[in-house]
PDB file of C-alpha atoms and ligand atoms in Angstrom:
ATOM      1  CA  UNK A 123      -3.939 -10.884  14.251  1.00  0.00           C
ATOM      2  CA  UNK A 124      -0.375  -9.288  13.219  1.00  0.00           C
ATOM      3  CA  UNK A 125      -1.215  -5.498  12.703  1.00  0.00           C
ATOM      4  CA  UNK A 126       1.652  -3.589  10.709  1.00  0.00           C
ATOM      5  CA  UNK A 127       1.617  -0.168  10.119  1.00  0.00           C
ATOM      6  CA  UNK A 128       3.501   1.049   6.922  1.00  0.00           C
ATOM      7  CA  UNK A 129       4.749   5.371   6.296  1.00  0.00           C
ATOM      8  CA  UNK A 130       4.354   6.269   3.360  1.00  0.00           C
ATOM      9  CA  UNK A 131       7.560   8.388   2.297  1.00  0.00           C
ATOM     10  CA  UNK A 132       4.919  10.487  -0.128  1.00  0.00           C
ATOM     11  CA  UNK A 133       4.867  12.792   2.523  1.00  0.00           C
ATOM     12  CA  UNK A 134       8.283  12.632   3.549  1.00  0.00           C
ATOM     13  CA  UNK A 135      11.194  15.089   2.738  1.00  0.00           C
ATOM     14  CA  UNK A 136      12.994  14.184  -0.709  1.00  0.00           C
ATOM     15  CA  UNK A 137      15.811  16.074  -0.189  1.00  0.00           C
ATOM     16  CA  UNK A 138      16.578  13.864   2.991  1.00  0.00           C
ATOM     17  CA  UNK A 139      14.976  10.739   2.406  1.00  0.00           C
ATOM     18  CA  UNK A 140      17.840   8.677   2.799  1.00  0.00           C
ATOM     19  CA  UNK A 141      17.383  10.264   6.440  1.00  0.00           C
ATOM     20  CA  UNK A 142      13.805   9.756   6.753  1.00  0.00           C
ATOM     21  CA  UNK A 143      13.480   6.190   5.991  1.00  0.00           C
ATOM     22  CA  UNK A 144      16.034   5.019   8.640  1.00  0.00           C
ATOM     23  CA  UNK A 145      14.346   7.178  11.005  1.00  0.00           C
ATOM     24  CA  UNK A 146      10.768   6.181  10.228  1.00  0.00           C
ATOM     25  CA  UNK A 147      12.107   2.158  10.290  1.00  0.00           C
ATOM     26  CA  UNK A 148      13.807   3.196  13.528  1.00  0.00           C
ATOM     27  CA  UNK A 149      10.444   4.703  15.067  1.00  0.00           C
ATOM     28  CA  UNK A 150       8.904   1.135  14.296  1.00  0.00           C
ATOM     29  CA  UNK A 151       7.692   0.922  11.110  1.00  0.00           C
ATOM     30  CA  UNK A 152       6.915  -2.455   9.873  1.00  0.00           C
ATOM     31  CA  UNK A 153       7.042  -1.837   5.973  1.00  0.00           C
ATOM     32  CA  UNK A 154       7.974   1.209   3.655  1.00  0.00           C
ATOM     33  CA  UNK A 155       4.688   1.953   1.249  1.00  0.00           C
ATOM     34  CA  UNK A 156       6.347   3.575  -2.259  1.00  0.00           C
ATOM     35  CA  UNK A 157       3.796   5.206  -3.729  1.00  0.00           C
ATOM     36  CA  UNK A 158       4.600   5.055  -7.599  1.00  0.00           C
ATOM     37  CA  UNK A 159       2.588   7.294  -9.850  1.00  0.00           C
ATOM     38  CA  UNK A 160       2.519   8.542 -12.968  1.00  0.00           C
ATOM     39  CA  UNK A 161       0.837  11.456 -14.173  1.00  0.00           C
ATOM     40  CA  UNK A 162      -1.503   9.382 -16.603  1.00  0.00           C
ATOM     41  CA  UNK A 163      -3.436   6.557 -14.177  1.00  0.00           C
ATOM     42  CA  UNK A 164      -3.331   9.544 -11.603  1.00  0.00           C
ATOM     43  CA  UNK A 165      -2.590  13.465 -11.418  1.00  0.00           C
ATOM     44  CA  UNK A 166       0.596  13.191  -9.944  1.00  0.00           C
ATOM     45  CA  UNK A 167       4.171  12.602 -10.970  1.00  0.00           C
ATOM     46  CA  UNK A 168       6.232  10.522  -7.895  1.00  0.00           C
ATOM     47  CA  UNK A 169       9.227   8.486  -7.675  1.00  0.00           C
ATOM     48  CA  UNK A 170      10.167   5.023  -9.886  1.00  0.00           C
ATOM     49  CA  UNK A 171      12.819   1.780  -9.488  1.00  0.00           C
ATOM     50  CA  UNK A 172      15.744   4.548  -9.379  1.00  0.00           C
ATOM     51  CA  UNK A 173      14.609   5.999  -5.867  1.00  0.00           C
ATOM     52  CA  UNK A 174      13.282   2.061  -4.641  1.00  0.00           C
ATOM     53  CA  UNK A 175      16.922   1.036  -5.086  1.00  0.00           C
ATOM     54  CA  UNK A 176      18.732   3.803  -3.798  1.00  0.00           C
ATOM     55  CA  UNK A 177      16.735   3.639  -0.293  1.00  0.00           C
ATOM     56  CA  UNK A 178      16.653  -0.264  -0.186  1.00  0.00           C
ATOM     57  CA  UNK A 179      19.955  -0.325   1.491  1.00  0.00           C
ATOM     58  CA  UNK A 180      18.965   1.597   4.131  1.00  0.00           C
ATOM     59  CA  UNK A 181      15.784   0.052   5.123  1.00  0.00           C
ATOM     60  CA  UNK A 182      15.524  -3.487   7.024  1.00  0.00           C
ATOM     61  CA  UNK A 183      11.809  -3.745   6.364  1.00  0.00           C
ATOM     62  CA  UNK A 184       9.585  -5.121   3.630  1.00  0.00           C
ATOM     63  CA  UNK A 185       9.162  -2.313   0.700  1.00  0.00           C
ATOM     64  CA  UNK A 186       5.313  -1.927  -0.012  1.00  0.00           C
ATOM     65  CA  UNK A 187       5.162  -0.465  -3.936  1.00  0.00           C
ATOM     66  CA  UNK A 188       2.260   0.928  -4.723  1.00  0.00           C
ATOM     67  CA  UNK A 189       1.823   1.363  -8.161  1.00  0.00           C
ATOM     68  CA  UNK A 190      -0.396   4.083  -9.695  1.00  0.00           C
ATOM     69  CA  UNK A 191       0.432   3.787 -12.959  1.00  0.00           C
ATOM     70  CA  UNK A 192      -0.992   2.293 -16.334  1.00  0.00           C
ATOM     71  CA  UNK A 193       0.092   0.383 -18.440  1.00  0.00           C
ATOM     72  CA  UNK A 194       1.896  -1.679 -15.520  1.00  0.00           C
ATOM     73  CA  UNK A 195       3.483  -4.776 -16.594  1.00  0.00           C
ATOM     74  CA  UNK A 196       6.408  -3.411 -18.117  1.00  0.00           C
ATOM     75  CA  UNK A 197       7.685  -1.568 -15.094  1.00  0.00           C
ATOM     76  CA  UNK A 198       7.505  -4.864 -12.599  1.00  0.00           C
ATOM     77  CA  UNK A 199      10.495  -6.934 -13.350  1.00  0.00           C
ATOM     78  CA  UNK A 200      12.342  -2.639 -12.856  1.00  0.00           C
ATOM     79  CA  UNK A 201      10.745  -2.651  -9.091  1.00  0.00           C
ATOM     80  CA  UNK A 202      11.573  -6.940  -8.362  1.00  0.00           C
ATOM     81  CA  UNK A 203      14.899  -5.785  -9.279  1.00  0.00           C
ATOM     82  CA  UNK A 204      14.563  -2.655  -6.890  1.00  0.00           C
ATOM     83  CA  UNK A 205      14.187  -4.849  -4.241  1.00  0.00           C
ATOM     84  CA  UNK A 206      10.590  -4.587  -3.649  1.00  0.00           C
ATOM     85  CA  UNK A 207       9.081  -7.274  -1.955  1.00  0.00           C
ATOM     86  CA  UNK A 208       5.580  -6.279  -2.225  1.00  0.00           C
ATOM     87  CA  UNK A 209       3.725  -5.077  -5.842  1.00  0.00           C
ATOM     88  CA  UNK A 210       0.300  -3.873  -5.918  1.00  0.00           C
ATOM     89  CA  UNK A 211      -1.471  -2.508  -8.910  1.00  0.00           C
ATOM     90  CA  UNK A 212      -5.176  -1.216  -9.913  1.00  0.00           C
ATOM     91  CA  UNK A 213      -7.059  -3.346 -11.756  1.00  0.00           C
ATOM     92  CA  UNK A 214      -8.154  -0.493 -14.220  1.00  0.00           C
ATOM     93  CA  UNK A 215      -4.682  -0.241 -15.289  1.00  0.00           C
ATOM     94  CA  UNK A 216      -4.076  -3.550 -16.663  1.00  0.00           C
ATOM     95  CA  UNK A 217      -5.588  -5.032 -19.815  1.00  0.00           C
ATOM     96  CA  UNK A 218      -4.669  -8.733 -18.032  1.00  0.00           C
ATOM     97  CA  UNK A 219      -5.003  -8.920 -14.281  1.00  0.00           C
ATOM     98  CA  UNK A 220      -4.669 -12.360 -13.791  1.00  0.00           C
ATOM     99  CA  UNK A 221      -1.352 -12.425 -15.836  1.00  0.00           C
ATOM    100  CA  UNK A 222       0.104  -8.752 -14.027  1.00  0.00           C
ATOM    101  CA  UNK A 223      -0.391 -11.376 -11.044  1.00  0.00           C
ATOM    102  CA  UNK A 224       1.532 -13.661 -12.234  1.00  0.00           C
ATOM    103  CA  UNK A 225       4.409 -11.591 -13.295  1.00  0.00           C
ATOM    104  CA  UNK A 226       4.947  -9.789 -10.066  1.00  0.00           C
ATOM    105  CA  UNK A 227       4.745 -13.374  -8.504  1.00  0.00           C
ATOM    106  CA  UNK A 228       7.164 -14.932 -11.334  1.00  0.00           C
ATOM    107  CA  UNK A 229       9.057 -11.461 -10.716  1.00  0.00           C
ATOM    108  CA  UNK A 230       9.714 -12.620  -6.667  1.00  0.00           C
ATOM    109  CA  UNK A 231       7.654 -10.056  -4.837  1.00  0.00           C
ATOM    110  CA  UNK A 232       4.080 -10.834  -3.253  1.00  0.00           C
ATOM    111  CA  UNK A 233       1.157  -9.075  -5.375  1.00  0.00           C
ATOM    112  CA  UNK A 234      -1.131  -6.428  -3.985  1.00  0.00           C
ATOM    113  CA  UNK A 235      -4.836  -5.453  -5.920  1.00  0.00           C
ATOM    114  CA  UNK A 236      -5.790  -2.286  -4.948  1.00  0.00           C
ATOM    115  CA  UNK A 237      -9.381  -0.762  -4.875  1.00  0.00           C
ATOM    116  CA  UNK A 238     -10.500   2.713  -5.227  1.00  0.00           C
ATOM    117  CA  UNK A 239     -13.409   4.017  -3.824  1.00  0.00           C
ATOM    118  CA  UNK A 240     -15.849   3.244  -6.558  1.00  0.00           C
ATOM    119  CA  UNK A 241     -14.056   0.020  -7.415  1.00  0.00           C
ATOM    120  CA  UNK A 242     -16.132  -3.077  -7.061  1.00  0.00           C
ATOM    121  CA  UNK A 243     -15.394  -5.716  -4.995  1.00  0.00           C
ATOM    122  CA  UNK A 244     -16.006  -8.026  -8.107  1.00  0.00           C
ATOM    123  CA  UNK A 245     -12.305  -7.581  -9.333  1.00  0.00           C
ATOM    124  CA  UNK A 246     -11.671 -10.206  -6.254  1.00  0.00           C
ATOM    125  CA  UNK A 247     -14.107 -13.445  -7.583  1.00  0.00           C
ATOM    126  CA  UNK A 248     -11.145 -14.754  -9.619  1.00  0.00           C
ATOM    127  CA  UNK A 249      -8.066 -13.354  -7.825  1.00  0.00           C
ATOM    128  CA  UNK A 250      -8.147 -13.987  -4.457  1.00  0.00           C
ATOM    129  CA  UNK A 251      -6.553 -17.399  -4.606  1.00  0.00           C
ATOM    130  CA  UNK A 252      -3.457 -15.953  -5.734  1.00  0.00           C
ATOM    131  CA  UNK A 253      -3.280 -12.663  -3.979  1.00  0.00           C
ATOM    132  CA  UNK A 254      -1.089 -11.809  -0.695  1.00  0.00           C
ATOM    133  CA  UNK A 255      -2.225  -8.474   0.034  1.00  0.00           C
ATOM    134  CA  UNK A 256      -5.832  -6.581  -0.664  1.00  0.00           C
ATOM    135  CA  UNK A 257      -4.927  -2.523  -0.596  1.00  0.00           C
ATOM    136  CA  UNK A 258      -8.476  -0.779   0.111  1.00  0.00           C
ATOM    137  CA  UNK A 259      -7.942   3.013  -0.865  1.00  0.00           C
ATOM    138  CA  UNK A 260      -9.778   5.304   1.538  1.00  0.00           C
ATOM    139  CA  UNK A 261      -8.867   7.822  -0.590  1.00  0.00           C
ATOM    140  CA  UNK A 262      -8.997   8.799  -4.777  1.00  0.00           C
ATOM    141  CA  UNK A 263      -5.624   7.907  -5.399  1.00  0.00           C
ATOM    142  CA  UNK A 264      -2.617  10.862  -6.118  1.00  0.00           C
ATOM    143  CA  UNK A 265      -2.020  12.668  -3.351  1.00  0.00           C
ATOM    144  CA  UNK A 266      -1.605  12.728   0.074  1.00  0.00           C
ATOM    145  CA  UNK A 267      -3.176  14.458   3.285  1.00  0.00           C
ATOM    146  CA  UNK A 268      -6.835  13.532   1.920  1.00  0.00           C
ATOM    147  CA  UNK A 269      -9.782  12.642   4.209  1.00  0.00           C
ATOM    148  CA  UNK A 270     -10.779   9.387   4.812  1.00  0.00           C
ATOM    149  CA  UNK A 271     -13.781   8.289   3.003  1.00  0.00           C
ATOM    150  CA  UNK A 272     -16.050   6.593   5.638  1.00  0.00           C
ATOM    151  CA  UNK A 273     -17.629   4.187   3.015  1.00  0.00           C
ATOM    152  CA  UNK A 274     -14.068   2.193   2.828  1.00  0.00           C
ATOM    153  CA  UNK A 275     -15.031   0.959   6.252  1.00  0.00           C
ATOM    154  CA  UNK A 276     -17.846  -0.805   4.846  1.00  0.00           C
ATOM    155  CA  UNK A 277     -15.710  -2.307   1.932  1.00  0.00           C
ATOM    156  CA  UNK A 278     -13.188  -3.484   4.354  1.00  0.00           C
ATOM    157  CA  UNK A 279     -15.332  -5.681   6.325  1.00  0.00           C
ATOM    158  CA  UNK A 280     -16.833  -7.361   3.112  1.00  0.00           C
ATOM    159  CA  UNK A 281     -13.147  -8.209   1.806  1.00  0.00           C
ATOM    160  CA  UNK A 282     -11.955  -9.253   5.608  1.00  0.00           C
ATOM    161  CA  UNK A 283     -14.587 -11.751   5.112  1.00  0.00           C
ATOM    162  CA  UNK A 284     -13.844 -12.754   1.815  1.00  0.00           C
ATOM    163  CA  UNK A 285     -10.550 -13.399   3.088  1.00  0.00           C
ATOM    164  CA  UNK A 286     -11.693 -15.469   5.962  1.00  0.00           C
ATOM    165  CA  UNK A 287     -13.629 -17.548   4.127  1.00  0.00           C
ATOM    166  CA  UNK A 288     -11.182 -18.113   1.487  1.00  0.00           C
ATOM    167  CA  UNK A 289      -9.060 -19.493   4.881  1.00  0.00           C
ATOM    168  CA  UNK A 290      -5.575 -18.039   2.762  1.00  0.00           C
ATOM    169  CA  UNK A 291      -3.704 -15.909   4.564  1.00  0.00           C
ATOM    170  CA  UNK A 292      -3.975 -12.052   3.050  1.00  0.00           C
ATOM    171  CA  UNK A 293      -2.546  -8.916   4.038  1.00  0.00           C
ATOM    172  CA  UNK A 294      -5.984  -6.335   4.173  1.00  0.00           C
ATOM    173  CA  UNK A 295      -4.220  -2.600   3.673  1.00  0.00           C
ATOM    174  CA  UNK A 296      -5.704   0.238   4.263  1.00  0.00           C
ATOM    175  CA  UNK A 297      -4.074   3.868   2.506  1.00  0.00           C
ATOM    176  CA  UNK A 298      -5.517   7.382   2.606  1.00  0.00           C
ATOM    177  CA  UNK A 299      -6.230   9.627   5.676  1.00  0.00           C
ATOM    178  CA  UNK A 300      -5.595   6.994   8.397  1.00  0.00           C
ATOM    179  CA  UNK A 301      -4.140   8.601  11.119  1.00  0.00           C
ATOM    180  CA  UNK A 302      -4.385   8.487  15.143  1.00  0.00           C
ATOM    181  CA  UNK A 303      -7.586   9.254  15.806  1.00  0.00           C
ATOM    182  CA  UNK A 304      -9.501   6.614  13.188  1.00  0.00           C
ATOM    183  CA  UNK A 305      -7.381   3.681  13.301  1.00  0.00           C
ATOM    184  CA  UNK A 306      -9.072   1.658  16.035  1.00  0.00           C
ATOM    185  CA  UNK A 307     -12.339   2.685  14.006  1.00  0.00           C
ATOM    186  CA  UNK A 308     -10.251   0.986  10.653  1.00  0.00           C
ATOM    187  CA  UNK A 309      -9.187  -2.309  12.617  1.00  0.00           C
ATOM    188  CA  UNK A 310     -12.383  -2.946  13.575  1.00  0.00           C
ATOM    189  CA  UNK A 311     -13.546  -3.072  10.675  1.00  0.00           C
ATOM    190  CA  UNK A 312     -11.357  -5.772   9.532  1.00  0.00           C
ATOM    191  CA  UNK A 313      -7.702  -4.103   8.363  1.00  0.00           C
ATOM    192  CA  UNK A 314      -4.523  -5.312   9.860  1.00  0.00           C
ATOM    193  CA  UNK A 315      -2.036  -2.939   7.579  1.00  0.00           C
ATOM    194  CA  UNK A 316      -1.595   0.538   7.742  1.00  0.00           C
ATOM    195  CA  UNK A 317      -0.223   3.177   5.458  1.00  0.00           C
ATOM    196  CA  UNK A 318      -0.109   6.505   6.888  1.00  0.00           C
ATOM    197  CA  UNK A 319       1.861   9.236   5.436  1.00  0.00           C
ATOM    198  CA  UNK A 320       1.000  12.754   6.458  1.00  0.00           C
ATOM    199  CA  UNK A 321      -0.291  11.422   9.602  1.00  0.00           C
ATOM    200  CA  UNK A 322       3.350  10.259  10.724  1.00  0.00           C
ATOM    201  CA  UNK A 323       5.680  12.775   8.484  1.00  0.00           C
ATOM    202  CA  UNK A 324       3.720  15.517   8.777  1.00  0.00           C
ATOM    203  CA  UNK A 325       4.902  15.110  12.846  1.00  0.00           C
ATOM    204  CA  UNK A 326       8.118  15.957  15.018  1.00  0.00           C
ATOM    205  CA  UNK A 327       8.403  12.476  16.456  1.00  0.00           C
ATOM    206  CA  UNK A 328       7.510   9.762  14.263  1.00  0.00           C
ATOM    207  CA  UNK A 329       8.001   7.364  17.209  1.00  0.00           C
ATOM    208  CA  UNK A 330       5.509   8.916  19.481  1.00  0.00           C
ATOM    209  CA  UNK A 331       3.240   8.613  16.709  1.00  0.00           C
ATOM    210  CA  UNK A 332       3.447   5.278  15.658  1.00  0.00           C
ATOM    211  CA  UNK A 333       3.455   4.327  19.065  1.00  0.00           C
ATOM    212  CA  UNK A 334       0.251   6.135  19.416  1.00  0.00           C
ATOM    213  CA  UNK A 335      -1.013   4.467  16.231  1.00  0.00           C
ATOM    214  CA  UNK A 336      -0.075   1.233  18.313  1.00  0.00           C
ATOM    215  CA  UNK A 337      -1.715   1.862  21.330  1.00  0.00           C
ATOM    216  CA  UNK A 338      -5.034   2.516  19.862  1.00  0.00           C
ATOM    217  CA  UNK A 339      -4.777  -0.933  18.065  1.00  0.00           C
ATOM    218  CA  UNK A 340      -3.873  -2.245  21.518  1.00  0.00           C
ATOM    219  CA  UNK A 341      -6.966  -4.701  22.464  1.00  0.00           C
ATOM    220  CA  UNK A 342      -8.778  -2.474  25.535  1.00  0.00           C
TER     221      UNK A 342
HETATM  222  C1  LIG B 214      -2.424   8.285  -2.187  1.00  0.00           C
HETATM  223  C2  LIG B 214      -1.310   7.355  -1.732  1.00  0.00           C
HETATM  224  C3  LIG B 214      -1.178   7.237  -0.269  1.00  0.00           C
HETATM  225  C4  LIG B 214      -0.820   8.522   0.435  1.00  0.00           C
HETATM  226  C5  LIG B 214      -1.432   8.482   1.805  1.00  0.00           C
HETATM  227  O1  LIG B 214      -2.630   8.126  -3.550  1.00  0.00           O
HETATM  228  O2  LIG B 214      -1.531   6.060  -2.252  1.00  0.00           O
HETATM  229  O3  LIG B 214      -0.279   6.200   0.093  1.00  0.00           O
HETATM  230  O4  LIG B 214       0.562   8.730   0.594  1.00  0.00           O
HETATM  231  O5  LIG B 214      -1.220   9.705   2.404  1.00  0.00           O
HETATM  232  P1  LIG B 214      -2.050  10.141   3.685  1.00  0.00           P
HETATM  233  O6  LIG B 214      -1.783   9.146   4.762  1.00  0.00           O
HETATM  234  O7  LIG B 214      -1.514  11.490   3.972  1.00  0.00           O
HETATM  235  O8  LIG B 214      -3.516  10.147   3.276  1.00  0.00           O
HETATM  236 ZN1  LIG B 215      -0.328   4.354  -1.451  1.00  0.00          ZN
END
């Protein structure tokens, strides 16, 4: 199984995250996560299209939006044009989720449904066929440097084997409090993407930390 692990620049420094980016991407990062929120779905107030466009340039990896934000529809086409390639939303914070599917699909990007912790697992009966990417939040969503919730490991191995028997191939993310010492914990429970954001720019050397993510995802 391709494992992929994904910063997210929430924790990076604004002021230099031109900077940051092509250092994180040169430490090994497999995707940027863009945590979008907006001070209404959750208690925060991030970055938008503006800030996905001005870094695309200077990252050679997939760009992982994560949307926190409601409504959401009306911002996609913004982030397509951003040059995101991957758009994940909450289901609480659209009115249609089938058709928010189909716009970020009709928009060009891949489509993401993210769960909270006390989101069911329901929201996936009629979706899965058309998603590319199941985000698990091991966290309430706004902020970062949070602890991991253990119940999320749970969660994760029921939606790796949804996936499995659906036999499509899904991207199963993991975001909040992942960081060196729980990964290997996370993997084997059934996640093969990432996001970790104080865990690698909360650090001096983001490459001996994602190489230290990597080596405890290493099979023993
Ligand atoms: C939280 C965000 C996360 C956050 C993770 O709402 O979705 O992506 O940046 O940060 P850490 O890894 O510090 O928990
Ligand atoms: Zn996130």
């Amino acid at each position: 199984m391709i494992q992929r692990i994904a910063p997210s620049i929430l924790s990076a420094d604004f002021a230099r995250l031109g900077e940051e980016v092509n250092a994180v991407v040169a430490a090994g990062a497999d995707l940027i996560h863009f945590d979008v929120m907006d001070n209404h779905y959750v208690p925060n107030l991030t970055i938008g299209p503006l800030v996905c466009e001005a870094i695309r340039p200077h990252v050679q990896v997939p760009i992982d939006v994560h949307l926190m934000v409601k409504p959401v529809d009306r911002i996609i086409p913004d982030f397509a044009r951003a040059g995101a390639d991957i758009i994940s939303f909450h289901p609480e914070a659209s009115e249609h989720i089938d058709r928010t599917i189909g716009l970020i699909k009709d928009s060009g990007c891949r489509a993401g449904l993210v769960f909270n912790p006390a989101t069911p697992l329901h929201y996936l009966d009629h979706t899965l066929d058309k998603l590319d990417l199941v985000l698990i939040m091991s966290v309430n969503p706004g902020f970062g440097g949070q602890s991991f919730i253990p119940g999320a490991l749970a969660k994760i191995s029921e939606v790796r084997r949804r996936i499995a028997a659906s036999g499509r191939e899904v991207w199963l993310e993991v975001d909040g409090g992942v960081k060196v010492d729980n990964i290997a914990a996370i993997a084997s429970a059934g996640a093969d993407t990432f996001v970790a954001g104080s865990a690698i720019f909360g650090q001096k050397d983001y490459k001996a930390v994602i190489a230290a993510m990597r080596g405890k995802l290493a099979p023993a």
